[in-house]
Amino acid sequence: MLLTVVSGSDDAAVKSRSLAIVAEWFGEDYERSNDLEIIRGDDETVAPEDSLNEFLASAQTPPFFGDGKTVWLRHWSGFKLLSESRSAKAAEALMNRFAEEVVKPAPIPGVRLLVDGAGLDGRKALAKLLKSAENVEFELLNLPDQKARDFVRQQVGSLTAQAKSAGFKLTPDAAEYLAAATGSDMARRNNELEKLYCYVAPEKVITIDDCREVVSFDIAAVSWELGSALSERNTAAALALLTPLLRQLKQEKASGNQELTLLWSAAGVFSDIVQTHGFMREIGVPARFGPNFFDSLDSSLKERFPKNKLLSYHPYRAYKLCESAARWSPQSLAAALDMIVEAQRKMVSGSDSLLTLEKLIIDLGRC
């Protein structure tokens, strides 16, 4: 391919992929190559139009050494203009120019072009042109949609596959922990995985305990653990998580009742349990079920019950949710929700929020 373009909403993945391409072409010491010219597209002192001009001028200049050369417009900020409503007209004009002067012209003999930069939407005309153009290799790397019903399943599957490709195995609960901790931040995910690889070697198996020891403290991860501890009636674990979680919340948010924030989080956990009970009844989950139950379900159930979240989750996640829900009878669940409402009433009426939250955790464990 004579023109390679890498873009999408995942900035870290786009940069990582472009670096991998250049390293594949010229080796790790690519900056010393006489056959590679790099135009900085992320220089904040240079407008995207000007870096594009420099890129085009370089592409049209004959190579000084050998019979060919590569010109790389590195981390170009031009694509990001498309997502900024305040510069819509300017961005459209710039993308039209990119299409006319970079994508559509016949390849320049002996010249290979590479452009990377986050921000290009796959629905835009330029993206469609890049997908269909000859002599063009186009990669679109997007962040996963956190609102998608199967977001967690996508993340768990992606993490498992990434670890496997590096020669490691992630246990299912460790993959869930990492998914909660890193969300859609690919740069953070890669960093945390590298730390884990070093920590567990040479065993090659990464457990949730390893994650707890190595993965940087993160509100999302610990909140996920707190919710799991509450749903599993693990009072000791929930109380142990409470202090570091509140400390971090207070550091990030100087004002507000952080205990009340955690109370609402607990309410969400129990609302999920109520919902899970309904989903279990809908697809006929038996009183006794094992970890492989969701692996053997009839595929037609997804068509019959498209809104049943258990059918969109990773089978192990669905099993763990049902396992937690099964610990709560309708009577104990009703009592737990009443306790949460009463704890909220006390907090907003002036009672000691920390003591109220600690008592709630203890009472939920006994419920």
Short mmCIF file of C-alpha atoms in Angstrom, two decimals:
data_model
loop_
_atom_site.label_atom_id
_atom_site.label_comp_id
_atom_site.label_asym_id
_atom_site.label_seq_id
_atom_site.Cartn_x
_atom_site.Cartn_y
_atom_site.Cartn_z
CA MET A 1 0.00 0.00 0.00
CA LEU A 2 1.33 3.46 -0.91
CA LEU A 3 -0.85 5.40 1.53
CA THR A 4 -1.60 4.20 5.05
CA VAL A 5 -4.00 6.10 7.30
CA VAL A 6 -4.67 5.23 10.95
CA SER A 7 -7.38 7.07 12.88
CA GLY A 8 -10.43 6.59 15.10
CA SER A 9 -11.56 7.68 18.56
CA ASP A 10 -8.93 5.73 20.52
CA ASP A 11 -6.01 8.16 20.59
CA ALA A 12 -3.66 5.82 22.46
CA ALA A 13 -4.37 2.90 20.13
CA VAL A 14 -3.89 5.09 17.04
CA LYS A 15 -0.50 6.30 18.24
CA SER A 16 0.57 2.83 19.28
CA ARG A 17 -0.45 1.33 15.93
CA SER A 18 1.36 3.97 13.87
CA LEU A 19 4.54 3.45 15.90
CA ALA A 20 4.24 -0.30 15.37
CA ILE A 21 3.89 0.22 11.60
CA VAL A 22 6.97 2.43 11.40
CA ALA A 23 8.96 0.03 13.60
CA GLU A 24 7.93 -2.81 11.28
CA TRP A 25 9.13 -0.87 8.25
CA PHE A 26 12.36 0.59 9.63
CA GLY A 27 13.09 -1.14 12.96
CA GLU A 28 13.03 0.26 16.47
CA ASP A 29 15.69 2.84 15.59
CA TYR A 30 13.49 4.28 12.82
CA GLU A 31 14.35 7.92 13.58
CA ARG A 32 17.88 7.34 12.29
CA SER A 33 16.68 6.06 8.92
CA ASN A 34 17.60 8.19 5.90
CA ASP A 35 14.52 6.85 4.09
CA LEU A 36 12.01 8.24 6.57
CA GLU A 37 10.86 11.85 6.88
CA ILE A 38 8.70 12.72 9.89
CA ILE A 39 6.36 15.71 9.89
CA ARG A 40 5.04 16.54 13.35
CA GLY A 41 1.29 16.79 13.13
CA ASP A 42 0.76 17.39 16.85
CA ASP A 43 2.86 20.54 17.18
CA GLU A 44 0.48 22.96 18.92
CA THR A 45 2.35 25.93 17.47
CA VAL A 46 1.64 24.77 13.90
CA ALA A 47 -1.86 24.81 12.39
CA PRO A 48 -3.12 21.51 10.89
CA GLU A 49 -3.23 23.17 7.45
CA ASP A 50 0.45 24.11 7.71
CA SER A 51 1.57 20.63 8.78
CA LEU A 52 -0.45 19.22 5.87
CA ASN A 53 1.35 21.64 3.52
CA GLU A 54 4.72 20.50 4.85
CA PHE A 55 3.67 16.87 4.45
CA LEU A 56 2.61 17.38 0.82
CA ALA A 57 5.75 19.33 -0.02
CA SER A 58 7.90 16.57 1.43
CA ALA A 59 5.94 13.89 -0.43
CA GLN A 60 6.56 15.67 -3.75
CA THR A 61 10.29 16.08 -3.13
CA PRO A 62 12.46 13.35 -4.70
CA PRO A 63 14.32 11.14 -2.21
CA PHE A 64 17.89 12.19 -1.46
CA PHE A 65 19.10 8.65 -0.73
CA GLY A 66 18.20 5.48 -2.61
CA ASP A 67 15.20 4.94 -4.84
CA GLY A 68 12.42 5.57 -2.37
CA LYS A 69 11.32 7.20 0.85
CA THR A 70 8.50 7.26 3.39
CA VAL A 71 6.86 10.44 4.65
CA TRP A 72 5.02 10.20 7.95
CA LEU A 73 2.55 12.87 9.09
CA ARG A 74 2.78 11.88 12.75
CA HIS A 75 -0.19 12.26 15.11
CA TRP A 76 -1.91 14.82 12.90
CA SER A 77 -4.45 16.98 14.73
CA GLY A 78 -6.46 17.71 11.59
CA PHE A 79 -8.89 14.81 12.01
CA LYS A 80 -9.92 16.07 15.46
CA LEU A 81 -11.27 19.26 13.92
CA LEU A 82 -14.16 17.24 12.52
CA SER A 83 -15.54 16.69 16.02
CA GLU A 84 -15.37 20.38 16.96
CA SER A 85 -18.60 22.15 16.04
CA ARG A 86 -16.95 25.57 16.33
CA SER A 87 -14.66 24.75 13.40
CA ALA A 88 -17.04 22.66 11.29
CA LYS A 89 -16.63 24.64 8.07
CA ALA A 90 -12.85 24.86 8.37
CA ALA A 91 -12.63 21.16 9.18
CA GLU A 92 -14.80 20.21 6.22
CA ALA A 93 -12.64 22.28 3.90
CA LEU A 94 -9.48 20.70 5.31
CA MET A 95 -10.85 17.17 4.91
CA ASN A 96 -11.91 17.91 1.33
CA ARG A 97 -8.41 19.08 0.63
CA PHE A 98 -6.95 15.96 2.27
CA ALA A 99 -9.18 13.83 0.04
CA GLU A 100 -8.28 15.70 -3.14
CA GLU A 101 -4.54 16.11 -2.55
CA VAL A 102 -3.60 13.03 -0.51
CA VAL A 103 -6.11 10.24 -1.15
CA LYS A 104 -7.27 10.66 -4.76
CA PRO A 105 -4.06 11.51 -6.68
CA ALA A 106 -2.08 8.74 -8.34
CA PRO A 107 0.73 7.36 -6.16
CA ILE A 108 4.04 9.19 -6.38
CA PRO A 109 6.73 6.78 -7.67
CA GLY A 110 9.09 5.74 -4.91
CA VAL A 111 7.13 7.51 -2.15
CA ARG A 112 5.18 5.82 0.63
CA LEU A 113 2.88 7.92 2.83
CA LEU A 114 1.71 7.36 6.40
CA VAL A 115 -0.77 9.57 8.25
CA ASP A 116 -2.05 8.93 11.76
CA GLY A 117 -4.15 10.97 14.13
CA ALA A 118 -7.22 10.37 16.27
CA GLY A 119 -10.60 11.91 15.56
CA LEU A 120 -11.87 10.60 12.23
CA ASP A 121 -15.44 9.31 12.42
CA GLY A 122 -16.08 6.20 10.34
CA ARG A 123 -19.40 7.68 9.17
CA LYS A 124 -17.75 10.71 7.55
CA ALA A 125 -17.31 10.95 3.77
CA LEU A 126 -13.52 10.94 4.10
CA ALA A 127 -13.55 7.66 6.03
CA LYS A 128 -15.78 6.05 3.41
CA LEU A 129 -13.44 7.28 0.68
CA LEU A 130 -10.41 5.84 2.48
CA LYS A 131 -12.16 2.47 2.84
CA SER A 132 -12.88 2.24 -0.88
CA ALA A 133 -9.82 3.92 -2.41
CA GLU A 134 -7.19 1.91 -4.24
CA ASN A 135 -3.61 1.93 -3.00
CA VAL A 136 -4.85 2.90 0.48
CA GLU A 137 -4.71 0.94 3.69
CA PHE A 138 -7.05 2.40 6.28
CA GLU A 139 -7.34 1.36 9.93
CA LEU A 140 -10.08 2.77 12.18
CA LEU A 141 -9.41 2.19 15.88
CA ASN A 142 -12.33 3.24 18.06
CA LEU A 143 -12.91 3.23 21.79
CA PRO A 144 -15.60 0.75 22.82
CA ASP A 145 -19.01 2.22 23.50
CA GLN A 146 -19.43 2.22 27.30
CA LYS A 147 -23.20 2.53 26.85
CA ALA A 148 -23.39 -0.64 24.79
CA ARG A 149 -25.20 -3.51 26.49
CA ASP A 150 -22.23 -5.82 25.95
CA PHE A 151 -19.51 -3.29 26.87
CA VAL A 152 -18.16 -5.32 29.78
CA ARG A 153 -18.26 -8.50 27.73
CA GLN A 154 -16.27 -6.79 24.97
CA GLN A 155 -13.71 -5.51 27.44
CA VAL A 156 -13.31 -8.84 29.23
CA GLY A 157 -12.92 -10.68 25.93
CA SER A 158 -10.47 -8.11 24.61
CA LEU A 159 -8.37 -8.19 27.80
CA THR A 160 -8.30 -11.98 27.81
CA ALA A 161 -7.21 -12.08 24.17
CA GLN A 162 -4.55 -9.41 24.71
CA ALA A 163 -3.05 -11.27 27.66
CA LYS A 164 -3.15 -14.55 25.74
CA SER A 165 -1.28 -13.01 22.80
CA ALA A 166 1.45 -12.01 25.25
CA GLY A 167 1.65 -15.57 26.60
CA PHE A 168 -0.33 -15.01 29.81
CA LYS A 169 -3.69 -16.17 31.15
CA LEU A 170 -6.17 -13.88 32.90
CA THR A 171 -8.60 -15.57 35.26
CA PRO A 172 -12.20 -14.44 34.57
CA ASP A 173 -12.53 -12.39 37.76
CA ALA A 174 -9.14 -10.75 37.12
CA ALA A 175 -10.31 -9.77 33.63
CA GLU A 176 -13.47 -8.23 35.13
CA TYR A 177 -11.41 -6.34 37.69
CA LEU A 178 -9.16 -4.91 34.98
CA ALA A 179 -12.14 -4.02 32.80
CA ALA A 180 -13.61 -2.04 35.69
CA ALA A 181 -10.26 -0.45 36.56
CA THR A 182 -9.25 0.68 33.08
CA GLY A 183 -12.59 1.22 31.33
CA SER A 184 -11.95 2.26 27.73
CA ASP A 185 -8.52 3.79 28.45
CA MET A 186 -6.24 1.68 26.25
CA ALA A 187 -3.06 3.41 27.38
CA ARG A 188 -3.84 2.62 31.02
CA ARG A 189 -4.87 -0.92 30.16
CA ASN A 190 -1.58 -1.59 28.37
CA ASN A 191 0.41 -0.09 31.23
CA GLU A 192 -1.41 -2.16 33.88
CA LEU A 193 -1.00 -5.36 31.86
CA GLU A 194 2.74 -4.76 31.44
CA LYS A 195 3.05 -4.33 35.22
CA LEU A 196 1.14 -7.57 35.77
CA TYR A 197 3.28 -9.48 33.25
CA CYS A 198 6.39 -8.51 35.18
CA TYR A 199 4.78 -9.26 38.55
CA VAL A 200 3.50 -12.78 37.83
CA ALA A 201 6.30 -14.07 35.61
CA PRO A 202 7.19 -16.87 35.24
CA GLU A 203 3.86 -18.35 36.41
CA LYS A 204 2.02 -16.74 33.46
CA VAL A 205 -1.36 -16.77 35.25
CA ILE A 206 -2.84 -13.46 36.46
CA THR A 207 -5.37 -13.69 39.29
CA ILE A 208 -7.57 -11.09 40.94
CA ASP A 209 -5.21 -11.08 43.94
CA ASP A 210 -2.37 -10.11 41.59
CA CYS A 211 -4.54 -7.27 40.27
CA ARG A 212 -5.22 -6.04 43.79
CA GLU A 213 -1.51 -5.98 44.53
CA VAL A 214 -0.29 -4.37 41.29
CA VAL A 215 -3.00 -2.38 39.53
CA SER A 216 -2.95 1.30 40.48
CA PHE A 217 -5.72 2.37 42.83
CA ASP A 218 -8.77 3.36 40.87
CA ILE A 219 -12.20 4.49 42.05
CA ALA A 220 -13.99 2.35 39.47
CA ALA A 221 -12.13 -0.82 40.42
CA VAL A 222 -12.59 -0.44 44.16
CA SER A 223 -16.23 0.58 43.75
CA TRP A 224 -16.72 -2.58 41.72
CA GLU A 225 -15.11 -4.61 44.51
CA LEU A 226 -17.26 -2.91 47.14
CA GLY A 227 -20.40 -3.74 45.18
CA SER A 228 -19.26 -7.33 44.80
CA ALA A 229 -18.55 -7.61 48.53
CA LEU A 230 -22.00 -6.27 49.41
CA SER A 231 -23.80 -8.57 46.99
CA GLU A 232 -21.80 -11.54 48.29
CA ARG A 233 -22.55 -10.62 51.94
CA ASN A 234 -18.82 -10.31 52.60
CA THR A 235 -19.02 -7.76 55.42
CA ALA A 236 -15.30 -7.86 56.31
CA ALA A 237 -14.22 -7.16 52.72
CA ALA A 238 -16.75 -4.34 52.32
CA LEU A 239 -15.63 -2.61 55.52
CA ALA A 240 -11.96 -2.98 54.53
CA LEU A 241 -12.64 -1.25 51.21
CA LEU A 242 -14.62 1.58 52.75
CA THR A 243 -11.77 3.66 54.22
CA PRO A 244 -9.44 3.78 51.16
CA LEU A 245 -12.39 4.43 48.87
CA LEU A 246 -13.67 7.35 50.94
CA ARG A 247 -10.15 8.76 51.23
CA GLN A 248 -9.71 8.76 47.46
CA LEU A 249 -13.17 10.21 46.86
CA LYS A 250 -12.50 13.06 49.26
CA GLN A 251 -9.18 13.80 47.52
CA GLU A 252 -10.83 13.96 44.11
CA LYS A 253 -13.96 15.80 45.28
CA ALA A 254 -13.26 18.26 48.07
CA SER A 255 -16.93 19.04 48.65
CA GLY A 256 -20.05 16.93 48.99
CA ASN A 257 -21.10 13.95 51.07
CA GLN A 258 -18.97 11.12 49.73
CA GLU A 259 -20.60 8.59 52.08
CA LEU A 260 -23.92 9.42 50.42
CA THR A 261 -22.29 8.86 47.02
CA LEU A 262 -21.29 5.35 48.13
CA LEU A 263 -24.76 4.75 49.50
CA TRP A 264 -26.24 5.50 46.07
CA SER A 265 -23.67 3.12 44.59
CA ALA A 266 -24.87 0.40 47.00
CA ALA A 267 -28.46 1.14 46.00
CA GLY A 268 -27.42 0.55 42.40
CA VAL A 269 -25.94 -2.83 43.31
CA PHE A 270 -29.18 -4.00 44.87
CA SER A 271 -31.25 -2.61 42.01
CA ASP A 272 -29.10 -4.76 39.72
CA ILE A 273 -29.83 -7.79 41.92
CA VAL A 274 -33.56 -7.13 41.65
CA GLN A 275 -33.21 -6.86 37.88
CA THR A 276 -31.09 -10.02 37.75
CA HIS A 277 -33.81 -11.97 39.57
CA GLY A 278 -36.24 -10.94 36.83
CA PHE A 279 -33.80 -11.91 34.07
CA MET A 280 -33.20 -15.30 35.75
CA ARG A 281 -36.93 -16.04 35.85
CA GLU A 282 -37.32 -14.97 32.24
CA ILE A 283 -34.81 -17.49 30.85
CA GLY A 284 -35.50 -20.20 33.42
CA VAL A 285 -32.26 -20.31 35.43
CA PRO A 286 -32.72 -23.29 37.77
CA ALA A 287 -32.24 -23.22 41.54
CA ARG A 288 -28.98 -25.08 41.11
CA PHE A 289 -26.65 -23.97 38.31
CA GLY A 290 -22.92 -24.12 37.67
CA PRO A 291 -20.25 -21.89 36.06
CA ASN A 292 -20.88 -23.44 32.64
CA PHE A 293 -24.64 -22.85 32.63
CA PHE A 294 -24.51 -19.83 30.31
CA ASP A 295 -22.10 -21.53 27.90
CA SER A 296 -24.75 -24.08 26.94
CA LEU A 297 -27.83 -21.89 26.55
CA ASP A 298 -29.95 -22.13 23.42
CA SER A 299 -28.88 -19.32 21.06
CA SER A 300 -32.54 -18.63 20.21
CA LEU A 301 -33.01 -17.12 23.68
CA LYS A 302 -31.25 -13.93 22.55
CA GLU A 303 -33.88 -13.45 19.86
CA ARG A 304 -36.75 -14.21 22.23
CA PHE A 305 -35.46 -11.98 25.02
CA PRO A 306 -33.40 -9.18 23.39
CA LYS A 307 -33.51 -7.00 26.53
CA ASN A 308 -32.24 -9.70 28.89
CA LYS A 309 -28.78 -8.46 29.90
CA LEU A 310 -27.63 -11.86 31.14
CA LEU A 311 -27.65 -13.04 27.51
CA SER A 312 -25.35 -10.21 26.40
CA TYR A 313 -22.76 -10.57 29.17
CA HIS A 314 -19.71 -12.79 29.17
CA PRO A 315 -20.92 -16.24 30.38
CA TYR A 316 -18.76 -16.08 33.51
CA ARG A 317 -19.99 -12.59 34.39
CA ALA A 318 -23.59 -13.72 33.91
CA TYR A 319 -22.91 -16.69 36.19
CA LYS A 320 -21.37 -14.49 38.91
CA LEU A 321 -24.30 -12.08 38.79
CA CYS A 322 -26.77 -14.92 39.17
CA GLU A 323 -24.65 -16.47 41.92
CA SER A 324 -24.81 -13.19 43.86
CA ALA A 325 -28.51 -12.71 43.19
CA ALA A 326 -29.25 -16.26 44.38
CA ARG A 327 -27.89 -15.31 47.82
CA TRP A 328 -30.79 -12.91 48.24
CA SER A 329 -34.33 -14.12 48.70
CA PRO A 330 -37.13 -11.70 47.77
CA GLN A 331 -37.71 -11.10 51.49
CA SER A 332 -34.06 -10.34 52.32
CA LEU A 333 -33.76 -8.18 49.22
CA ALA A 334 -36.80 -6.13 50.25
CA ALA A 335 -35.31 -5.71 53.72
CA ALA A 336 -31.97 -4.58 52.24
CA LEU A 337 -33.64 -1.93 50.11
CA ASP A 338 -35.56 -0.67 53.16
CA MET A 339 -32.27 -0.41 55.07
CA ILE A 340 -30.69 1.62 52.27
CA VAL A 341 -33.64 4.03 52.19
CA GLU A 342 -33.46 4.44 55.98
CA ALA A 343 -29.69 5.05 55.85
CA GLN A 344 -30.22 7.74 53.22
CA ARG A 345 -32.87 9.41 55.39
CA LYS A 346 -30.46 9.50 58.34
CA MET A 347 -27.60 10.92 56.27
CA VAL A 348 -29.60 13.78 54.80
CA SER A 349 -31.11 14.59 58.20
CA GLY A 350 -27.70 15.15 59.79
CA SER A 351 -26.64 11.80 61.30
CA ASP A 352 -22.95 10.83 61.19
CA SER A 353 -22.61 9.63 57.59
CA LEU A 354 -19.62 7.34 58.14
CA LEU A 355 -21.16 5.57 61.14
CA THR A 356 -24.45 5.24 59.26
CA LEU A 357 -22.70 3.69 56.26
CA GLU A 358 -20.65 1.31 58.41
CA LYS A 359 -23.77 0.16 60.28
CA LEU A 360 -25.58 -0.34 56.96
CA ILE A 361 -22.79 -2.59 55.67
CA ILE A 362 -22.93 -4.68 58.86
CA ASP A 363 -26.72 -4.91 58.75
CA LEU A 364 -26.71 -5.89 55.07
CA GLY A 365 -24.35 -8.75 55.88
CA ARG A 366 -26.83 -10.03 58.45
CA CYS A 367 -29.93 -9.44 56.34
#
